[in-house]
mmCIF file of C-alpha atoms in Angstrom:
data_model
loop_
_atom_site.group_PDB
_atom_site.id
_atom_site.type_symbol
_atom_site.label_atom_id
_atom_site.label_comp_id
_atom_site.label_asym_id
_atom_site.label_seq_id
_atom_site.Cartn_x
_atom_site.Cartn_y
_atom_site.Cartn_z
ATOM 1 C CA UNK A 1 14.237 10.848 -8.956
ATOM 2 C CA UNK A 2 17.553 10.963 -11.278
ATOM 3 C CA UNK A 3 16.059 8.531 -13.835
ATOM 4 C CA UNK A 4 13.187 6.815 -15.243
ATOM 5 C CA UNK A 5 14.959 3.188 -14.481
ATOM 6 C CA UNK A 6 14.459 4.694 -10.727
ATOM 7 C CA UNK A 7 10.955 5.529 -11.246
ATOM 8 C CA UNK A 8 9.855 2.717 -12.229
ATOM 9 C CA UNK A 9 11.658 0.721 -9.663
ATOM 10 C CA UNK A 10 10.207 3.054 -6.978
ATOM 11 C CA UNK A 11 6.660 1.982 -8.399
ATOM 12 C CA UNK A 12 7.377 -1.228 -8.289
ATOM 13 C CA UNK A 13 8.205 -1.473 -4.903
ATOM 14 C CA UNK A 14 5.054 0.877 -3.846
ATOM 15 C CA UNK A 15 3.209 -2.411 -5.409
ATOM 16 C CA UNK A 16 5.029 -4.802 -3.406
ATOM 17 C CA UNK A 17 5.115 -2.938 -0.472
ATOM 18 C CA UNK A 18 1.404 -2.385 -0.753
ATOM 19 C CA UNK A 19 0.482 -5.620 -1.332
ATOM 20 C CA UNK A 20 2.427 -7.184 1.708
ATOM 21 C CA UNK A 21 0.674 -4.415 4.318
ATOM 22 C CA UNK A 22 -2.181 -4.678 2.968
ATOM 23 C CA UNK A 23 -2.555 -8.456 2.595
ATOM 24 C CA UNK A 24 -0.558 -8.712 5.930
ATOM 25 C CA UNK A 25 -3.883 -6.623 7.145
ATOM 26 C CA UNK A 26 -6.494 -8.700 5.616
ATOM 27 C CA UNK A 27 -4.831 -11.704 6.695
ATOM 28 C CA UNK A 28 -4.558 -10.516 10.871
ATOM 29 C CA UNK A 29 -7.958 -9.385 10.034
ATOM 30 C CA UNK A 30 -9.099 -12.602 8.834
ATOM 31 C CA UNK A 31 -7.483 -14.398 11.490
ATOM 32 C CA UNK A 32 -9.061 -12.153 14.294
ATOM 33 C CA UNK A 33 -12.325 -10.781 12.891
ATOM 34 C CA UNK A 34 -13.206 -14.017 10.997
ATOM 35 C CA UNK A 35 -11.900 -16.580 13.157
ATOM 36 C CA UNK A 36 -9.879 -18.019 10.954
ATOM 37 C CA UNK A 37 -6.821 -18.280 13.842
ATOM 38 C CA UNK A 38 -3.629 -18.051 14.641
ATOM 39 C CA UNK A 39 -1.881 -19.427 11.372
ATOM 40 C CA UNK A 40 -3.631 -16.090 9.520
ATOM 41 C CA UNK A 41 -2.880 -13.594 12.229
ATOM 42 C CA UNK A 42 1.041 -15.174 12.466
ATOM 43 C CA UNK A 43 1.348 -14.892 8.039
ATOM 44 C CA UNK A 44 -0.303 -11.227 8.536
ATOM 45 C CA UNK A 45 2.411 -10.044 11.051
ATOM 46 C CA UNK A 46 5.362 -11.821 8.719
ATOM 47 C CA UNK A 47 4.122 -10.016 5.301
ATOM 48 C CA UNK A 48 3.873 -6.682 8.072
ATOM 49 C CA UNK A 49 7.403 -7.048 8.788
ATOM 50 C CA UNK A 50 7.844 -7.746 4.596
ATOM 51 C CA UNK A 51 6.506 -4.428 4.254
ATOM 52 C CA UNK A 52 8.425 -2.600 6.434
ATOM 53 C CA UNK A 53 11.509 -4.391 5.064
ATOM 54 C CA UNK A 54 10.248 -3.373 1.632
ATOM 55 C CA UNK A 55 10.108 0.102 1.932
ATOM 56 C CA UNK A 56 13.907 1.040 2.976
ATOM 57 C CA UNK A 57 14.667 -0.207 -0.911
ATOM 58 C CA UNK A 58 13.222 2.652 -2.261
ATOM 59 C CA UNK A 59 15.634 4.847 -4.172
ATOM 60 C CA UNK A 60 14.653 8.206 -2.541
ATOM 61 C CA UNK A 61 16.486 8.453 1.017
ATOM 62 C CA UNK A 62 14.317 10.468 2.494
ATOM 63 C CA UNK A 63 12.323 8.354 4.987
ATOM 64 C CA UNK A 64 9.077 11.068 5.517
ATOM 65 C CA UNK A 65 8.858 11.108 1.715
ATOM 66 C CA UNK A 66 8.388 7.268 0.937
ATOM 67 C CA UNK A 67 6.209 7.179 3.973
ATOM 68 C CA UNK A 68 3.970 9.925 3.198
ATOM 69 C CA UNK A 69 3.696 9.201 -0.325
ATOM 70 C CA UNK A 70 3.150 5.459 0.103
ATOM 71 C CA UNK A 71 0.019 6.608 2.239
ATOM 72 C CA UNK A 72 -1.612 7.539 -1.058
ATOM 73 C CA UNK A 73 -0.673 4.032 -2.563
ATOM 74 C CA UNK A 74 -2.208 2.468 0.472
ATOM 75 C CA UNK A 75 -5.556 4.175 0.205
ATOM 76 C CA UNK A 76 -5.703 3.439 -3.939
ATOM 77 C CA UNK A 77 -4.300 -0.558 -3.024
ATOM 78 C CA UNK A 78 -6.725 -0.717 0.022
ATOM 79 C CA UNK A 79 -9.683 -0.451 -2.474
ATOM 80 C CA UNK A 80 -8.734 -2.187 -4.797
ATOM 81 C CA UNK A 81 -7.711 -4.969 -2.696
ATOM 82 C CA UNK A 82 -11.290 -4.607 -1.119
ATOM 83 C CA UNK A 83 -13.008 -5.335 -4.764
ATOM 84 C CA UNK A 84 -10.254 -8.423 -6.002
ATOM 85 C CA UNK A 85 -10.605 -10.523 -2.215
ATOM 86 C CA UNK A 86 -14.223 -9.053 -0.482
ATOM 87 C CA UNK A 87 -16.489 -7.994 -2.884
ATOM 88 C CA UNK A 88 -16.061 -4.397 -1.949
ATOM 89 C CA UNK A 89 -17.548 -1.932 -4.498
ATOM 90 C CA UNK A 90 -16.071 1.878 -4.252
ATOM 91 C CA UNK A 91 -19.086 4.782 -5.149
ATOM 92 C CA UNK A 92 -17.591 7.746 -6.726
ATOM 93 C CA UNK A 93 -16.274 9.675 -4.000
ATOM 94 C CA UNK A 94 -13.939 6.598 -3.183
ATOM 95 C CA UNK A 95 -12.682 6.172 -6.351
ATOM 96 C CA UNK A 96 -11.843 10.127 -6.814
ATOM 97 C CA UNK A 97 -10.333 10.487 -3.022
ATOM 98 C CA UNK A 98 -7.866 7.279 -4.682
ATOM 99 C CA UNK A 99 -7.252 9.303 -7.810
ATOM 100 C CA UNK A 100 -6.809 12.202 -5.571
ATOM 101 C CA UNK A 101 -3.903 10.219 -3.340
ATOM 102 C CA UNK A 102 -2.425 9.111 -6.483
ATOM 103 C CA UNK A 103 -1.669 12.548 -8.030
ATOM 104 C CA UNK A 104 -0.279 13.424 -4.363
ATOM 105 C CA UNK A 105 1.968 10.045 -5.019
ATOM 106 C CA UNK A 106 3.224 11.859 -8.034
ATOM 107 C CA UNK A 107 4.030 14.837 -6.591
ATOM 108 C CA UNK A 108 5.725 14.127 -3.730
ATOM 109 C CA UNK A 109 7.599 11.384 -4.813
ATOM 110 C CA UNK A 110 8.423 12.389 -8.766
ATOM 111 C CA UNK A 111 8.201 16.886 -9.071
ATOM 112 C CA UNK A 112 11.307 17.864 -9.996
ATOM 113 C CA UNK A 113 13.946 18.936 -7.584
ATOM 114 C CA UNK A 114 17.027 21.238 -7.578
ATOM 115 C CA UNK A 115 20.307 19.755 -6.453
#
């Protein structure tokens, strides 16, 4: 990352993009799983596609790198998504595998790197 303006729009977008698969998730979940219907499962594949859109506007180029590193923002979001909307409650080892994606979030996505 050249900047810190580009860091923090490149965590930015991890939120957004992590809320849109992840709610786009819930939502075909809730449609299929919970009977809720088509109207659910048809918003969950729309904020899938957001997500996918979402992604290709983050400032690093490389397409493994957002993708792999976005994997740990999905497993951090995917709890805490499970507290705010289900009533999910993480034990220990959930909450340090998150922390553990995190710092491999950080790594991938903002070490340092020669020219």
């Amino acid at each position: 990352m050249d900047s810190s303006a580009d860091v923090a729009r490149s965590l930015v977008l991890f939120v957004a993009a992590a809320i849109a698969e992840i709610g786009g998730a819930w939502l075909v979940w809730q449609g299929v799983r919970e009977h809720r219907g088509w109207l659910w499962i048809g918003a969950g594949v729309i904020a899938l596609g957001i997500y996918g859109f979402v992604a290709t506007l983050q400032p690093d180029a490389n397409f493994g790198r957002i993708l792999a590193a976005y994997g740990g923002v999905f497993v951090a979001g995917s709890l805490a998504w499970g507290m705010a909307l289900d009533g999910f409650r993480p034990d220990r080892w959930d909450v340090t595998g998150a922390l553990i994606c995190l710092v491999g979030v950080a790594v991938i996505m903002y070490s340092p790197r020669g020219a």
